[in-house]
Amino acid sequence: MLRVPRVDVTVKDALAAAALAGVAAAAAVLWPGVRELDAPGALLLVAAHVPLALIRRWPAPGLLALVAVVLPYHLAQYQHHALVPAEVIALFAYAVLGRRVRIVLGVAASLLAVCVIGMAMRAGGGSLREQIAVIEAVVSVVIAVQVWRVHRARLATITERAERAERTREEEARRRVAEERLRIARDLHDLLAHSITLIGVRAGAAAHLVRGDRPLDREELAEAFASIASTCRDARTELRGTLQVLRGTDVGAPGTLPGARAVAGLVHAARGSGIDVDLRDGDVGTLPPETGVAAYRIVQEALTNVVKHAAAKRATVSLARDGGGLVVRVADDGRGPSGGPPEGFGILGMIERARSVGGTLDAGPGESGGFVVTAVLPLADAAGGLSSPYG
């Protein structure tokens, strides 16, 4: 099998330059100008086409070499039009491939213009009009290639901006989806973990009453089951409100979002699990919706941890204004932290709740034992630009 080697770009350019030089030489011989083509003129004409073979690889040196050769050719009054194709190709190639296009093309055009004006002054008569036509052709090429390059650069800039904007939109969409998933997971965790924990504690207490040795107290058992039913109803109502907010329906309905005033219900539910919970809610006044929801969720998660993990007998929940913020504090007399990293996402969720409205949260062992959660939430309406009513 005969394999034909791939021709290099430089070889193709050299063959094209040689063919163009032959055509230019034939034109200079058949239609001589002021001066017939002789040996020095033929040498200059052929030398002017040599840079065309290398201008693709070295645009600036190739253009400068061509200008250096064509100047003496034109000043010697050889056939001027024979070199116009080579000059146009060199100018166009540099406009496409070179750097500092305006400076180099301006200098090249100026030199060619000076050369042609000098020739015209020496030739006079009808040749003057021909030289003016050559000047116009050179200037037109310079302007055309520069406009074309500017247009190409502008299109490239517009395309790059469009691609960057598309990437930014995709990244923003992914970020919003991730934030929405995190918010939904946090809401459902706060709601379900609290309700399921209370139901589990009360169901365990009811089972203990049934299996105990002492006579069954029907009233006490009925109260335990009623407490479980009440917790289920509250959880169902709150879950419905949460889903309505997540779906974007009935967002403005009263009672949809829990707030600081609903903390008393959390305290009452925690008391039903056998813990003595003291509520100290001073006159906190009207709170921004985002701050009220954050305070409610923090107390809810903190009491859930007290019931589920602390083995505490007493707990204190306090809400109070302090300057420009709302201080939420939940303390218990339980066994405190185990010393290892916290399990689950409860504390992390509370920290995210506080940060979502521009606040801070600290959770750790109390001075006299137990565990203390303290959150400071701003009351200024700085969370109005948040993406959701849940912060």
Coordinates of C-alpha atoms in Angstrom, one line a residue:
M1 CA 0.0 0.0 0.0
L2 CA 1.3 3.4 -1.0
R3 CA 1.1 5.9 1.9
V4 CA 1.1 9.6 1.0
P5 CA 2.8 11.6 3.7
R6 CA 0.8 14.6 5.1
V7 CA 2.1 17.8 3.7
D8 CA 3.2 20.4 6.3
V9 CA 1.5 23.8 6.4
T10 CA 4.8 25.5 5.7
V11 CA 5.3 23.5 2.6
K12 CA 1.8 24.3 1.3
D13 CA 2.4 28.0 2.0
A14 CA 5.7 27.8 0.2
L15 CA 4.2 26.2 -2.9
A16 CA 1.4 28.8 -2.9
A17 CA 3.9 31.7 -2.5
A18 CA 6.0 30.2 -5.4
A19 CA 2.9 30.0 -7.6
L20 CA 1.9 33.6 -6.7
A21 CA 5.5 34.8 -7.4
G22 CA 5.3 33.2 -10.9
V23 CA 2.0 34.9 -11.7
A24 CA 3.5 38.3 -10.4
A25 CA 6.6 37.9 -12.6
A26 CA 4.5 37.1 -15.6
A27 CA 2.4 40.2 -15.0
A28 CA 5.4 42.4 -14.6
V29 CA 6.9 41.1 -17.9
L30 CA 3.7 41.2 -20.0
W31 CA 2.5 44.6 -18.6
P32 CA 5.7 46.5 -17.7
G33 CA 5.3 49.8 -15.8
V34 CA 7.7 52.8 -15.9
R35 CA 10.6 50.4 -15.8
E36 CA 10.8 47.0 -17.4
L37 CA 11.5 44.0 -15.2
D38 CA 15.2 43.2 -15.2
A39 CA 17.4 40.8 -13.1
P40 CA 17.4 43.0 -9.9
G41 CA 13.7 43.7 -10.2
A42 CA 13.0 39.9 -10.7
L43 CA 15.1 39.2 -7.6
L44 CA 13.2 41.7 -5.5
L45 CA 9.8 40.5 -6.8
V46 CA 10.7 36.8 -5.9
A47 CA 12.1 37.9 -2.6
A48 CA 8.9 39.7 -1.7
H49 CA 7.0 36.4 -1.9
V50 CA 9.4 34.5 0.3
P51 CA 7.9 35.9 3.6
L52 CA 4.5 34.6 2.6
A53 CA 5.7 31.0 3.1
L54 CA 6.5 31.8 6.8
I55 CA 4.0 34.4 7.7
R56 CA 1.5 31.9 9.2
R57 CA 4.2 30.8 11.7
W58 CA 5.8 34.2 12.3
P59 CA 3.3 36.9 11.3
A60 CA 5.1 40.0 12.5
P61 CA 8.6 39.2 11.1
G62 CA 7.1 38.0 7.8
L63 CA 5.2 41.3 7.3
L64 CA 8.2 43.4 8.2
A65 CA 10.4 41.4 5.8
L66 CA 7.9 41.8 3.0
V67 CA 7.7 45.6 3.6
A68 CA 11.5 45.8 3.6
V69 CA 11.7 44.1 0.2
V70 CA 8.7 45.8 -1.6
L71 CA 9.9 49.4 -0.7
P72 CA 13.0 49.3 -3.0
Y73 CA 10.9 47.5 -5.6
H74 CA 8.4 50.2 -5.8
L75 CA 10.9 53.0 -5.5
A76 CA 12.8 51.5 -8.5
Q77 CA 9.5 52.0 -10.5
Y78 CA 9.0 48.4 -11.5
Q79 CA 5.5 47.1 -12.2
H80 CA 3.7 48.1 -9.0
H81 CA 0.5 46.2 -9.4
A82 CA 2.4 42.9 -9.6
L83 CA 3.1 43.0 -5.8
V84 CA -0.4 44.1 -4.7
P85 CA -1.7 40.5 -4.2
A86 CA 1.3 39.6 -2.0
E87 CA 0.9 42.8 0.0
V88 CA -2.8 42.2 0.5
I89 CA -2.2 38.6 1.6
A90 CA 0.5 39.7 4.1
L91 CA -1.6 42.4 5.6
F92 CA -4.6 40.1 5.9
A93 CA -2.6 37.3 7.4
Y94 CA -1.1 39.5 10.1
A95 CA -4.5 41.0 10.9
V96 CA -5.7 37.5 11.6
L97 CA -2.7 36.0 13.3
G98 CA -0.5 38.8 14.7
R99 CA -0.3 40.9 17.8
R100 CA -0.3 44.7 18.2
V101 CA -2.2 44.8 14.9
R102 CA -3.0 48.5 14.8
I103 CA 0.6 49.6 15.3
V104 CA 2.2 47.3 12.8
L105 CA -0.5 47.7 10.2
G106 CA -0.3 51.4 10.6
V107 CA 3.4 51.5 10.1
A108 CA 3.2 49.2 7.1
A109 CA 0.5 51.2 5.5
S110 CA 2.4 54.4 6.1
L111 CA 5.6 53.1 4.5
L112 CA 3.7 51.8 1.5
A113 CA 1.8 55.1 1.2
V114 CA 5.1 57.1 1.3
C115 CA 6.6 54.8 -1.2
V116 CA 3.7 55.1 -3.6
I117 CA 3.5 58.9 -3.2
G118 CA 7.2 59.1 -4.0
M119 CA 6.7 57.0 -7.1
A120 CA 3.8 59.1 -8.2
M121 CA 5.8 62.3 -7.9
R122 CA 8.6 60.8 -10.0
A123 CA 6.2 59.4 -12.6
G124 CA 3.7 62.2 -13.0
G125 CA 0.9 62.3 -15.5
G126 CA -1.5 59.4 -15.8
S127 CA 0.7 57.2 -13.6
L128 CA -0.3 59.5 -10.7
R129 CA -3.8 58.3 -10.9
E130 CA -2.6 54.7 -10.9
Q131 CA -0.5 55.2 -7.8
I132 CA -3.4 56.9 -6.0
A133 CA -5.4 53.8 -6.8
V134 CA -2.7 51.7 -5.3
I135 CA -2.7 53.8 -2.1
E136 CA -6.5 53.5 -1.9
A137 CA -6.2 49.7 -2.3
V138 CA -3.6 49.4 0.5
V139 CA -5.5 51.7 2.9
S140 CA -8.7 49.8 2.1
V141 CA -7.1 46.5 2.9
V142 CA -5.7 47.9 6.2
I143 CA -9.1 49.2 7.2
A144 CA -11.0 46.1 6.1
V145 CA -8.8 43.6 8.0
Q146 CA -8.8 45.8 11.1
V147 CA -12.6 46.1 11.1
W148 CA -12.8 42.3 10.5
R149 CA -10.5 41.6 13.4
V150 CA -12.3 43.9 15.8
H151 CA -15.6 42.3 14.7
R152 CA -14.2 38.8 15.4
A153 CA -12.9 39.9 18.8
R154 CA -16.3 41.4 19.7
L155 CA -18.1 38.2 18.7
A156 CA -15.6 36.2 20.8
T157 CA -16.2 38.5 23.7
I158 CA -20.0 38.2 23.4
T159 CA -19.8 34.4 23.1
E160 CA -17.6 34.2 26.2
R161 CA -19.9 36.4 28.2
A162 CA -22.9 34.3 27.1
E163 CA -21.1 31.1 28.1
R164 CA -20.1 32.6 31.4
A165 CA -23.6 33.8 32.1
E166 CA -25.0 30.3 31.3
R167 CA -22.5 28.7 33.7
T168 CA -23.4 31.2 36.4
R169 CA -27.1 30.5 35.9
E170 CA -26.5 26.8 36.1
E171 CA -24.3 27.2 39.3
E172 CA -26.9 29.4 40.8
A173 CA -29.7 26.9 40.0
R174 CA -27.7 24.1 41.6
R175 CA -27.0 26.2 44.7
R176 CA -30.6 27.1 45.1
V177 CA -31.6 23.4 44.7
A178 CA -29.1 22.4 47.3
E179 CA -30.3 25.1 49.7
E180 CA -33.9 24.1 49.2
R181 CA -33.1 20.5 49.9
L182 CA -31.3 21.5 53.1
R183 CA -34.1 23.7 54.2
I184 CA -36.7 20.9 53.6
A185 CA -34.6 18.4 55.4
R186 CA -34.1 20.8 58.3
D187 CA -37.8 21.6 58.6
L188 CA -38.9 17.9 58.5
H189 CA -36.2 16.9 61.0
D190 CA -37.3 19.6 63.5
L191 CA -40.9 18.7 63.2
L192 CA -40.8 14.9 63.0
A193 CA -37.9 14.3 65.5
H194 CA -39.7 16.4 68.2
S195 CA -43.1 14.7 67.6
I196 CA -41.9 11.2 67.3
T197 CA -39.7 11.6 70.4
L198 CA -42.6 12.7 72.5
I199 CA -44.9 10.0 71.1
G200 CA -42.3 7.4 71.9
V201 CA -41.8 8.6 75.5
R202 CA -45.6 8.7 76.1
A203 CA -46.2 5.4 74.4
G204 CA -43.5 3.9 76.6
A205 CA -45.1 5.3 79.7
A206 CA -48.5 3.9 78.7
A207 CA -46.9 0.5 78.1
H208 CA -45.3 0.6 81.5
L209 CA -48.7 1.3 83.1
V210 CA -50.2 -1.7 81.3
R211 CA -47.4 -4.1 82.3
G212 CA -47.0 -2.8 85.8
D213 CA -47.9 -4.8 89.0
R214 CA -50.1 -2.1 90.5
P215 CA -53.7 -1.9 89.6
L216 CA -54.4 -0.2 86.2
D217 CA -55.4 3.4 86.5
R218 CA -57.7 3.8 83.6
E219 CA -57.7 7.6 83.9
E220 CA -53.9 7.8 83.9
L221 CA -53.8 5.5 80.9
A222 CA -56.5 7.5 79.1
E223 CA -54.5 10.7 79.7
A224 CA -51.3 9.1 78.3
F225 CA -53.2 8.0 75.1
A226 CA -54.9 11.4 74.9
S227 CA -51.5 13.1 75.1
I228 CA -50.3 10.9 72.2
A229 CA -53.3 11.7 70.1
S230 CA -52.8 15.4 70.8
T231 CA -49.2 15.3 69.8
C232 CA -50.2 13.5 66.6
R233 CA -52.8 16.1 65.8
D234 CA -50.3 18.9 66.4
A235 CA -47.7 17.2 64.3
R236 CA -50.2 16.7 61.5
T237 CA -51.3 20.4 61.6
E238 CA -47.7 21.6 61.7
L239 CA -46.7 19.2 58.9
R240 CA -49.5 20.5 56.7
G241 CA -48.5 24.1 57.3
T242 CA -44.9 23.2 56.6
L243 CA -45.8 21.5 53.3
Q244 CA -48.0 24.5 52.3
V245 CA -45.1 26.8 52.8
L246 CA -42.7 24.5 50.8
R247 CA -45.2 24.3 48.0
G248 CA -45.7 28.0 48.0
T249 CA -49.5 27.9 48.8
D250 CA -51.3 29.7 51.6
V251 CA -48.1 31.2 52.7
G252 CA -49.9 34.2 54.2
A253 CA -52.5 32.2 56.1
P254 CA -52.6 33.0 59.8
G255 CA -51.1 30.3 62.0
T256 CA -49.2 28.7 59.2
L257 CA -45.8 29.5 60.6
P258 CA -45.0 28.8 64.3
G259 CA -43.5 31.6 66.3
A260 CA -42.3 32.5 69.8
R261 CA -45.9 32.4 71.2
A262 CA -46.1 28.7 70.3
V263 CA -43.1 27.9 72.6
A264 CA -45.6 27.4 75.4
G265 CA -47.1 24.4 73.5
L266 CA -43.6 22.9 73.3
V267 CA -43.1 23.3 77.0
H268 CA -46.4 21.7 77.8
A269 CA -45.6 18.8 75.5
A270 CA -42.2 18.3 77.2
R271 CA -43.8 18.4 80.6
G272 CA -46.0 15.5 79.5
S273 CA -42.9 13.3 79.1
G274 CA -42.2 13.6 82.8
I275 CA -39.7 16.6 82.8
D276 CA -40.4 19.6 85.0
V277 CA -40.0 22.5 82.4
D278 CA -40.0 26.1 83.6
L279 CA -40.9 28.7 80.9
R280 CA -39.7 32.2 81.3
D281 CA -41.0 34.2 78.4
G282 CA -40.9 37.9 79.2
D283 CA -42.6 40.5 77.0
V284 CA -40.7 39.9 73.8
G285 CA -43.4 41.8 71.8
T286 CA -43.9 41.3 68.1
L287 CA -41.1 39.5 66.4
P288 CA -40.1 39.3 62.7
P289 CA -41.6 36.1 61.2
E290 CA -38.2 34.7 60.4
T291 CA -36.9 35.3 63.9
G292 CA -40.0 33.8 65.5
V293 CA -39.7 30.7 63.4
A294 CA -36.0 30.3 64.2
A295 CA -36.7 30.8 68.0
Y296 CA -39.5 28.2 67.9
R297 CA -37.4 25.6 66.0
I298 CA -34.4 26.1 68.3
V299 CA -36.5 25.5 71.4
Q300 CA -38.2 22.6 69.8
E301 CA -34.9 20.9 68.9
A302 CA -33.3 21.7 72.3
L303 CA -36.3 20.2 74.2
T304 CA -36.3 17.2 71.9
N305 CA -32.6 16.6 72.9
V306 CA -33.5 17.1 76.6
V307 CA -36.3 14.5 76.4
K308 CA -34.3 12.0 74.3
H309 CA -30.7 12.2 75.5
A310 CA -30.3 14.3 78.6
A311 CA -32.1 12.1 81.2
A312 CA -32.9 15.3 82.9
K313 CA -35.5 16.1 85.7
R314 CA -35.7 19.8 85.2
A315 CA -35.3 22.2 82.3
T316 CA -35.6 26.0 81.9
V317 CA -36.7 27.7 78.7
S318 CA -36.3 31.5 78.6
L319 CA -36.9 34.1 75.9
A320 CA -36.0 37.7 76.5
R321 CA -35.1 40.9 74.6
D322 CA -31.5 42.1 75.1
G323 CA -30.8 45.3 73.3
G324 CA -31.4 44.7 69.6
G325 CA -31.7 40.9 69.8
L326 CA -33.7 38.1 71.2
V327 CA -31.9 35.7 73.6
V328 CA -33.2 32.2 73.6
R329 CA -31.9 29.9 76.3
V330 CA -32.7 26.2 77.1
A331 CA -30.9 24.6 80.0
D332 CA -31.3 21.3 81.8
D333 CA -29.8 19.4 84.7
G334 CA -29.1 16.2 82.8
R335 CA -26.0 14.3 82.3
G336 CA -24.5 16.8 79.8
P337 CA -22.4 16.0 76.8
S338 CA -20.7 12.6 76.5
G339 CA -17.4 14.1 75.6
G340 CA -17.4 12.9 72.0
P341 CA -18.7 14.6 68.9
P342 CA -22.5 15.1 68.9
E343 CA -24.5 12.5 67.0
G344 CA -27.1 13.4 64.4
F345 CA -27.8 16.9 63.0
G346 CA -29.7 18.5 65.9
I347 CA -27.1 20.9 67.1
L348 CA -25.9 21.6 63.6
G349 CA -29.5 22.3 62.6
M350 CA -29.9 24.8 65.4
I351 CA -26.7 26.6 64.4
E352 CA -28.0 26.8 60.9
R353 CA -31.3 28.2 62.1
A354 CA -29.6 30.9 64.1
R355 CA -27.3 31.8 61.2
S356 CA -30.2 31.9 58.7
V357 CA -31.5 35.1 60.4
G358 CA -28.0 36.5 61.1
G359 CA -27.8 35.2 64.7
T360 CA -25.4 33.1 66.7
L361 CA -25.8 29.9 68.8
D362 CA -23.7 28.4 71.5
A363 CA -24.3 24.9 72.8
G364 CA -22.3 23.2 75.6
P365 CA -22.1 22.1 79.2
G366 CA -23.6 24.4 81.9
E367 CA -21.6 25.9 84.8
S368 CA -23.4 23.6 87.3
G369 CA -23.8 20.6 85.0
G370 CA -26.3 19.7 82.4
F371 CA -26.4 21.2 78.9
V372 CA -27.2 24.8 77.8
V373 CA -28.2 26.1 74.4
T374 CA -28.1 29.8 74.0
A375 CA -29.1 31.6 70.8
V376 CA -28.9 35.3 70.1
L377 CA -31.2 36.3 67.2
P378 CA -31.3 39.9 65.8
L379 CA -34.7 41.6 65.8
A380 CA -33.9 44.1 63.0
D381 CA -35.6 43.2 59.8
A382 CA -32.3 42.2 58.2
A383 CA -33.6 38.8 57.1
G384 CA -36.1 40.3 54.7
G385 CA -34.0 39.4 51.7
L386 CA -33.8 35.7 52.6
S387 CA -35.0 33.2 50.1
S388 CA -37.7 31.6 52.2
P389 CA -39.8 32.2 55.2
Y390 CA -37.8 29.7 57.1
G391 CA -34.6 31.5 56.7

